[in-house]
Short mmCIF file of N, CA and C in Angstrom, two decimals:
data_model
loop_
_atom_site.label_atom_id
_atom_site.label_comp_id
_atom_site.label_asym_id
_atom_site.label_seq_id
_atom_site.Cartn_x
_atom_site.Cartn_y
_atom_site.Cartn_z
N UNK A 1 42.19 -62.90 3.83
CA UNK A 1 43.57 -62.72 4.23
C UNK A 1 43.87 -63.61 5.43
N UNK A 2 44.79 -64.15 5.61
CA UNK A 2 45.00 -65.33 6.02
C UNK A 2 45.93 -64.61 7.68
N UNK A 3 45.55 -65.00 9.05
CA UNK A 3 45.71 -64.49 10.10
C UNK A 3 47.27 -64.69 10.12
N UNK A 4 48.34 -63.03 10.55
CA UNK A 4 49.51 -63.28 10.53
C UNK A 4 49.71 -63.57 11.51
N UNK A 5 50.77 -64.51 12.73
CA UNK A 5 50.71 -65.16 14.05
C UNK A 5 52.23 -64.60 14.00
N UNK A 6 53.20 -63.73 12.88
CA UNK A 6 54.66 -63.84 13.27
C UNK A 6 54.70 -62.90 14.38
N UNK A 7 54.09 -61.83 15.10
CA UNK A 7 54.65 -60.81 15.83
C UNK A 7 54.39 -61.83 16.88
N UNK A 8 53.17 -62.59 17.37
CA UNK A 8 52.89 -63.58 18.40
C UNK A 8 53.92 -64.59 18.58
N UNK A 9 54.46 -65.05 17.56
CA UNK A 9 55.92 -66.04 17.68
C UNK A 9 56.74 -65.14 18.16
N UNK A 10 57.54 -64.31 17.56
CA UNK A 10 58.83 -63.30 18.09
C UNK A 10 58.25 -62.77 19.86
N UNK A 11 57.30 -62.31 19.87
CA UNK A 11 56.70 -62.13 21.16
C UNK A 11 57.16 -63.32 22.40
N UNK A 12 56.96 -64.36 21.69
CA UNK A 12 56.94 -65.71 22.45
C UNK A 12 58.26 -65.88 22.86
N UNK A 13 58.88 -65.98 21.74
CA UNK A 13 60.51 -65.88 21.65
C UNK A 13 61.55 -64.97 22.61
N UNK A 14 61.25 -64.00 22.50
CA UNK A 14 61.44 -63.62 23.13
C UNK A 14 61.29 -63.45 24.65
N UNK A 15 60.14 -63.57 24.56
CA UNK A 15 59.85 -63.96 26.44
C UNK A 15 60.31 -64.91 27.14
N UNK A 16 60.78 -66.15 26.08
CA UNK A 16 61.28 -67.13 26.46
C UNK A 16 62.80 -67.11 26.77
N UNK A 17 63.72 -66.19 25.79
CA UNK A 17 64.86 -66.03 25.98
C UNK A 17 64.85 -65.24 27.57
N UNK A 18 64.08 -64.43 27.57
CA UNK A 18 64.21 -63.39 28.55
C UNK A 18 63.69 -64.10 30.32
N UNK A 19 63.44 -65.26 30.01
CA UNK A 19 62.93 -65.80 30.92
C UNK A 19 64.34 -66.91 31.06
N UNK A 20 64.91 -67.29 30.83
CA UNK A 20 66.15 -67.69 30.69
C UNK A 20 67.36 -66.71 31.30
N UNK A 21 67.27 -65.68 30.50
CA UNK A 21 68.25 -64.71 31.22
C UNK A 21 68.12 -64.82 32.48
N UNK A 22 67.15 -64.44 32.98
CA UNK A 22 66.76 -63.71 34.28
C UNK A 22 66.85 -64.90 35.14
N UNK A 23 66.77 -66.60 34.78
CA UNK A 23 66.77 -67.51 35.85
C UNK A 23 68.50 -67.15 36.24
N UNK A 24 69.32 -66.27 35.10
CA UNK A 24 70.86 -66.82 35.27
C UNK A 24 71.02 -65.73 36.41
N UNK A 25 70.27 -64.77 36.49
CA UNK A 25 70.36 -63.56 37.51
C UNK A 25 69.20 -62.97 38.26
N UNK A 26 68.51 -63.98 38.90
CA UNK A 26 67.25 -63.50 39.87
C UNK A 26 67.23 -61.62 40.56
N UNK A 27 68.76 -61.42 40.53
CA UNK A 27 68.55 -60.26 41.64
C UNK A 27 69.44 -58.84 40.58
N UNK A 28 69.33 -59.62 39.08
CA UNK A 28 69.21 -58.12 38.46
C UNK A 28 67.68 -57.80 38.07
N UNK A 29 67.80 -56.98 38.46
CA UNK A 29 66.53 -56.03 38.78
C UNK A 29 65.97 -55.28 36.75
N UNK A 30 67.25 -54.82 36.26
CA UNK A 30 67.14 -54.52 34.88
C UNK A 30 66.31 -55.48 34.23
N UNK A 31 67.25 -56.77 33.87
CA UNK A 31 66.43 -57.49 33.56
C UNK A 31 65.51 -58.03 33.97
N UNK A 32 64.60 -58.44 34.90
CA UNK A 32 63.36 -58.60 35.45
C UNK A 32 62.91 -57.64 34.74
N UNK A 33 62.84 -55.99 35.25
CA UNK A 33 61.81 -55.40 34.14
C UNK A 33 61.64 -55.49 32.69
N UNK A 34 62.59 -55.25 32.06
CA UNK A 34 62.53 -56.13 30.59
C UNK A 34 61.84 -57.31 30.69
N UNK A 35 61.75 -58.44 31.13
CA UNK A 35 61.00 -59.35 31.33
C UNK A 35 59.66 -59.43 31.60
N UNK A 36 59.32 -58.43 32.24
CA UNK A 36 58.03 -58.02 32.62
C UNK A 36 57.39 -57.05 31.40
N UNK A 37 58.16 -56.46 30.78
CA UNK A 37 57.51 -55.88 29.41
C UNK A 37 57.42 -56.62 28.77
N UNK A 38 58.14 -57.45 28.50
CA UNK A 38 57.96 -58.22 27.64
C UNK A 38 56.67 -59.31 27.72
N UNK A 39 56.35 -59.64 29.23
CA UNK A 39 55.19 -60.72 29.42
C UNK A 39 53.93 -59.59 28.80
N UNK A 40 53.74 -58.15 28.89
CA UNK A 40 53.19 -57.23 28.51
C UNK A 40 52.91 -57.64 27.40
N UNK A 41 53.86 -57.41 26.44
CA UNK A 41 53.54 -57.26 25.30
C UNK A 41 53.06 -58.59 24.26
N UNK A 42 53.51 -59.57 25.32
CA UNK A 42 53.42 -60.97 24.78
C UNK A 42 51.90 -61.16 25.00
N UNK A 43 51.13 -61.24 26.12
CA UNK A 43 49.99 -60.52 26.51
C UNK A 43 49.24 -60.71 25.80
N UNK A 44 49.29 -59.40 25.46
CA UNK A 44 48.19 -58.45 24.58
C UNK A 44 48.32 -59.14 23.21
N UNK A 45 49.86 -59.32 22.58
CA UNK A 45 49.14 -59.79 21.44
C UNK A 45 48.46 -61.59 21.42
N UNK A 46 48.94 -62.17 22.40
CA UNK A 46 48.15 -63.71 22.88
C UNK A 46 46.54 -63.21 22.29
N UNK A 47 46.24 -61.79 23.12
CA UNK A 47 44.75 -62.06 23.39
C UNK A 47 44.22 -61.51 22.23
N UNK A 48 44.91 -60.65 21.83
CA UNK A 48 44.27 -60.07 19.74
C UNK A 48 44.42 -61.30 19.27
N UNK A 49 45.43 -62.04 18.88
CA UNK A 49 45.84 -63.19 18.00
C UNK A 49 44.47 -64.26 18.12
N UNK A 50 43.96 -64.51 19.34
CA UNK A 50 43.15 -65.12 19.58
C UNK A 50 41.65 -64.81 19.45
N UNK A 51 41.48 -63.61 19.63
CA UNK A 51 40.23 -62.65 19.01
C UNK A 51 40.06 -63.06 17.62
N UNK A 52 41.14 -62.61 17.46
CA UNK A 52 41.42 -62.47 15.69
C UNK A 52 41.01 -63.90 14.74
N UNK A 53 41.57 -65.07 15.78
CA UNK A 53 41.53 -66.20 15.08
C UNK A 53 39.82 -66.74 15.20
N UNK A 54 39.35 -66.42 16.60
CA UNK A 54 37.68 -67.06 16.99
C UNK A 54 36.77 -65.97 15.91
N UNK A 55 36.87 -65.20 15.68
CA UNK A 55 36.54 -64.42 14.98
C UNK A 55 36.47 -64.54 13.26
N UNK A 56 37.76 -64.89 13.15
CA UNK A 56 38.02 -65.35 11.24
C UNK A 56 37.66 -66.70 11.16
N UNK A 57 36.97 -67.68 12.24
CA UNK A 57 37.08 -68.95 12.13
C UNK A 57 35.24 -69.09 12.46
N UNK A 58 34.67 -68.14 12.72
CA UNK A 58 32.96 -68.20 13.52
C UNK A 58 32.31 -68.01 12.50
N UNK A 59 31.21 -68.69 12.41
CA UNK A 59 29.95 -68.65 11.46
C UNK A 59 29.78 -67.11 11.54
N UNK A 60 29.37 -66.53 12.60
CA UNK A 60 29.31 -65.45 12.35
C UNK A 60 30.29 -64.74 13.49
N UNK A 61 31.28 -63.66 13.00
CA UNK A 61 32.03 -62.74 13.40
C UNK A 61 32.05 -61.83 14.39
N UNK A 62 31.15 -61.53 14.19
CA UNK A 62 30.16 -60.05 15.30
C UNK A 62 30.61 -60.96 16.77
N UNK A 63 29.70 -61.94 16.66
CA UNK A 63 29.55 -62.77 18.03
C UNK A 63 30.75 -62.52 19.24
N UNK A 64 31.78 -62.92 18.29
CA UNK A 64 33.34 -62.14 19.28
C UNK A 64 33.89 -61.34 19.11
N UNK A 65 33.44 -60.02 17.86
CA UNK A 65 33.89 -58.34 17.69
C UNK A 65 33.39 -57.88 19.44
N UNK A 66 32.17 -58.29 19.75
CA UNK A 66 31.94 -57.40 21.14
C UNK A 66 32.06 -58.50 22.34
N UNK A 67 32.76 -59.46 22.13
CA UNK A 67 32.61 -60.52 22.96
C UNK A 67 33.34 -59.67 24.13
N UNK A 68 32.93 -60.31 25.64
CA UNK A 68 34.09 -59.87 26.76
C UNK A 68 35.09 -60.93 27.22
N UNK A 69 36.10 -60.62 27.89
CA UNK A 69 36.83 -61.32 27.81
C UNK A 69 36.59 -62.97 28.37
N UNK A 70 35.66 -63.14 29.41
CA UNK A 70 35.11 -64.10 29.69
C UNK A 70 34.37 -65.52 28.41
N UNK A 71 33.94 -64.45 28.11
CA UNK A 71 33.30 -65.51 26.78
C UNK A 71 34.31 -65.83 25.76
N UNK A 72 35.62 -64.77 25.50
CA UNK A 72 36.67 -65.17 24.35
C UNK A 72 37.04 -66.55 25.18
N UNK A 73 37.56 -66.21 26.40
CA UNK A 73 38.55 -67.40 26.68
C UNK A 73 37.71 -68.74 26.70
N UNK A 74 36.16 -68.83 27.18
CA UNK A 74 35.49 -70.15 27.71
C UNK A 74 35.14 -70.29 25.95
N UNK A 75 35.17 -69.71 25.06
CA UNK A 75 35.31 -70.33 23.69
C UNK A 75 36.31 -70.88 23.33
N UNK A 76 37.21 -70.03 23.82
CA UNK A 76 38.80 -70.58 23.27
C UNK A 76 39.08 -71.82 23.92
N UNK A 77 38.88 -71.72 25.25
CA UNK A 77 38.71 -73.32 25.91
C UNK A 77 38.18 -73.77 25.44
N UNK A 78 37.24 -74.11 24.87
CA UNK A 78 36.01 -75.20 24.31
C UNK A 78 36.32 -75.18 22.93
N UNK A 79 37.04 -74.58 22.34
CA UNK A 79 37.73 -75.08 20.93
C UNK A 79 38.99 -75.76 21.14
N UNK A 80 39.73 -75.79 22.60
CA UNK A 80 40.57 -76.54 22.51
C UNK A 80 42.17 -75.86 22.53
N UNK A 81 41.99 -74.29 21.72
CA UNK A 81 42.92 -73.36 21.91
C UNK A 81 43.73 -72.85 23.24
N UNK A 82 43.42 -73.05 24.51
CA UNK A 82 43.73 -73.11 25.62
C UNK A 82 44.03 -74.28 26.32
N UNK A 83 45.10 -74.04 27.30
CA UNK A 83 45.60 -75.05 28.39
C UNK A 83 44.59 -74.73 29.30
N UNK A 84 44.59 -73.65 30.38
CA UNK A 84 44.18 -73.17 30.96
C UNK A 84 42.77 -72.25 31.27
N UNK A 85 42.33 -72.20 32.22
CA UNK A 85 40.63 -72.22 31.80
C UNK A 85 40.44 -70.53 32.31
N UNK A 86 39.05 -70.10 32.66
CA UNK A 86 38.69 -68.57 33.05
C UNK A 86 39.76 -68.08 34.09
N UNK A 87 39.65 -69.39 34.93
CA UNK A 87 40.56 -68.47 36.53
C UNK A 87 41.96 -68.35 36.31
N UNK A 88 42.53 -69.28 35.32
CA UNK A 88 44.03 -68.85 35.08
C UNK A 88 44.13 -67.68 34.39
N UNK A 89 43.65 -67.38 33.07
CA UNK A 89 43.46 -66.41 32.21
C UNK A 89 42.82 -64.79 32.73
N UNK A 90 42.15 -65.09 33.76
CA UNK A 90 42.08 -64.27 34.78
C UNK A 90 42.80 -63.75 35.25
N UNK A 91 43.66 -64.68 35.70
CA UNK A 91 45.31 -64.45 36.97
C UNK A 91 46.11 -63.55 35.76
N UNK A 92 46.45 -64.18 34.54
CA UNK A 92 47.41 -63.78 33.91
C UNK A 92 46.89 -62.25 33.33
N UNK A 93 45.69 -62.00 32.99
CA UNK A 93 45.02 -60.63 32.62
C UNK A 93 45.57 -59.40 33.68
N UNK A 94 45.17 -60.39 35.19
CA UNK A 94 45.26 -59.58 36.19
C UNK A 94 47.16 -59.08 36.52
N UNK A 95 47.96 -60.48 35.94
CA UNK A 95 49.40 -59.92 35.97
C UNK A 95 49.78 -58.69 35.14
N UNK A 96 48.86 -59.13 34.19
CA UNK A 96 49.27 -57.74 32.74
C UNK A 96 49.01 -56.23 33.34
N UNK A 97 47.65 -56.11 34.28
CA UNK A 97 47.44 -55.05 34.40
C UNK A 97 48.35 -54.36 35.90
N UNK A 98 49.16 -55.53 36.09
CA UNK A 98 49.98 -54.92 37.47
C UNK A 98 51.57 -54.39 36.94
N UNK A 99 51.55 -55.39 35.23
CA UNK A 99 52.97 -54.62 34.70
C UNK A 99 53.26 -52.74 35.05
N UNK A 100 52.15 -51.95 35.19
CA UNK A 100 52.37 -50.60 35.31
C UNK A 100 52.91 -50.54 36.69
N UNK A 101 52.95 -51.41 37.42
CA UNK A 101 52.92 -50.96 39.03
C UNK A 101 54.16 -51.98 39.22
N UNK A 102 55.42 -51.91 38.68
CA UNK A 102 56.58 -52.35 39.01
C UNK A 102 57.38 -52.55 39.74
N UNK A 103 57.53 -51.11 39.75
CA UNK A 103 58.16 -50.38 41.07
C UNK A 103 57.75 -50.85 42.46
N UNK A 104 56.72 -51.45 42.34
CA UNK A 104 57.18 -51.99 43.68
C UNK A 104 57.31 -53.43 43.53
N UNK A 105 58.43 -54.17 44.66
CA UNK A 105 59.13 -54.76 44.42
C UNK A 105 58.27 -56.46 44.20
N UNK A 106 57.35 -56.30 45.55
CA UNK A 106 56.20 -57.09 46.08
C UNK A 106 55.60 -57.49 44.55
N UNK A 107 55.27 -56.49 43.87
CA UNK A 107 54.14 -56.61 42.82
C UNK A 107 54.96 -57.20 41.77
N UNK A 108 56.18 -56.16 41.47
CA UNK A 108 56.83 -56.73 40.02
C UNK A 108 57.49 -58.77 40.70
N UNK A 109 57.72 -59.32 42.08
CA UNK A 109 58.29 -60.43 42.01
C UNK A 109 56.77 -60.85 41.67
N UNK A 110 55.50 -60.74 42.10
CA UNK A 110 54.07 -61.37 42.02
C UNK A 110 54.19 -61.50 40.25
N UNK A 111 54.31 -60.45 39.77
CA UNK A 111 54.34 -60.54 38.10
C UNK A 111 54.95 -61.80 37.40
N UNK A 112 56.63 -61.72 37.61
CA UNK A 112 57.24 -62.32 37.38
C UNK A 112 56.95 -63.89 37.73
N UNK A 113 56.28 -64.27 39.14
CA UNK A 113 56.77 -65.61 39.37
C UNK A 113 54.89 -66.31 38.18
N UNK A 114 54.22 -65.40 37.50
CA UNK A 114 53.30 -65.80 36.54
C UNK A 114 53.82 -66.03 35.40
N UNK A 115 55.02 -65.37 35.14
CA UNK A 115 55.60 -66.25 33.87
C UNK A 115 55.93 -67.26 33.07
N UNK A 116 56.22 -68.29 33.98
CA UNK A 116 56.43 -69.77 33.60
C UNK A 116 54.95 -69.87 33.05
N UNK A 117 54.38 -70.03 34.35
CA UNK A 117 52.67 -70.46 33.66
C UNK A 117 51.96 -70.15 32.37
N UNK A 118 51.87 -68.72 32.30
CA UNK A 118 51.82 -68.11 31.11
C UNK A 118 52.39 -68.27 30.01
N UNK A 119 54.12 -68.57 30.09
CA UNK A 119 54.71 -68.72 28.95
C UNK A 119 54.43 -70.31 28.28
N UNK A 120 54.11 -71.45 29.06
CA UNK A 120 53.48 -72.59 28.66
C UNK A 120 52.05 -72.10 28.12
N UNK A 121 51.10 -71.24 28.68
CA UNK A 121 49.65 -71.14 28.03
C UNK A 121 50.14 -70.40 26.38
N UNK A 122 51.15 -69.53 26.48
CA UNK A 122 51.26 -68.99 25.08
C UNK A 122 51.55 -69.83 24.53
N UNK A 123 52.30 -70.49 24.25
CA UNK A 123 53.29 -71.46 23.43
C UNK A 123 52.51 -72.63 23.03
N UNK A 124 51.44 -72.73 24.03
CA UNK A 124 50.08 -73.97 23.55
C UNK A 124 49.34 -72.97 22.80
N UNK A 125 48.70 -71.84 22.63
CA UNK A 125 47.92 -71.14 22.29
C UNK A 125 48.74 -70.83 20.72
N UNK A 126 49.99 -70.77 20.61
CA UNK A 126 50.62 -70.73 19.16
C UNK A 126 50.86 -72.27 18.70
N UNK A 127 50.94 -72.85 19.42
CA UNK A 127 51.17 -74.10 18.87
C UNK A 127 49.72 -74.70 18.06
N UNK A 128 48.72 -74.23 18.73
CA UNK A 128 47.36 -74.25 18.37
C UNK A 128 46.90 -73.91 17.37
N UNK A 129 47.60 -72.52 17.17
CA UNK A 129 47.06 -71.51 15.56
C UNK A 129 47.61 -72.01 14.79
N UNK A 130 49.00 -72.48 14.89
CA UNK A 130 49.89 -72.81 14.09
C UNK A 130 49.07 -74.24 13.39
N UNK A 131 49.02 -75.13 14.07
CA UNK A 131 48.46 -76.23 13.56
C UNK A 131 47.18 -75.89 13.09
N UNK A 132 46.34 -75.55 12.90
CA UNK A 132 44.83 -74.68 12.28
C UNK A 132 45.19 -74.02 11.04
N UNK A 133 45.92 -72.97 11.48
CA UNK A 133 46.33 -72.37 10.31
C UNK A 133 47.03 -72.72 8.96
N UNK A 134 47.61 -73.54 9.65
CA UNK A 134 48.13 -74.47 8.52
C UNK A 134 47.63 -75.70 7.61
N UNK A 135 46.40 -76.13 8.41
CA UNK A 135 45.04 -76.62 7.80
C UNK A 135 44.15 -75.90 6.99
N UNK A 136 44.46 -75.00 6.85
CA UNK A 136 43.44 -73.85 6.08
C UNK A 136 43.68 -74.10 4.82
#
């Protein structure tokens, strides 16, 4: 069965619109959090999508079923699937896990100003599957 990447596009898409909005209004606060769920959710599925793909693409499978996150990404770098290497992917892991801690103001602008960065590492990271996948 052939890896589906559409929730990872709409994901993308969206983050991108929403990252747009929010340049038109820095100091609504609404949207920033929407924005910040959204880098959430964009996230998580970046890092399944990418599991998913080192995984359906490895001699053997197992190798990255228990892989940690360190070894997904310095594979994914070294296949080429990444812009960005351990310490960025790091940073951005570490933004995901501060999405719960919003509310404060300090943390959610720290979140937010990782977006740009991130939203270029996704968009290479789909641009990536996309071209692979479509070699299959």
């Amino acid at each position: 069965m052939p890896l589906d990447i559409s929730f990872l596009t709409n994901a993308i898409t969206r983050l991108a619109e929403g990252w747009v909005r929010y340049q038109s209004d820095i100091n609504d606060t609404q949207i920033r959090d929407g924005l910040i769920q959204r880098l959430k959710i964009t996230y998580e599925l970046a890092h399944k999508m990418l599991k998913r793909y080192l995984e359906a693409s490895a001699a053997n499978s197992v190798e990255f079923d228990q892989a940690d996150f360190h070894y997904l990404i310095r594979s994914a770098n070294e296949q080429g699937l990444l812009l960005g290497d351990w310490v960025q992917w790091r940073r951005y892991r570490d933004m995901r896990a501060k999405t719960s801690h919003t509310y404060d103001e300090a943390i959610a602008r720290e979140v937010v100003d990782a977006i740009p960065g991130f939203l270029k590492e996704a968009q290479y990271l789909h641009q990536q599957l996309m071209q692979r996948l479509s070699n299959e």
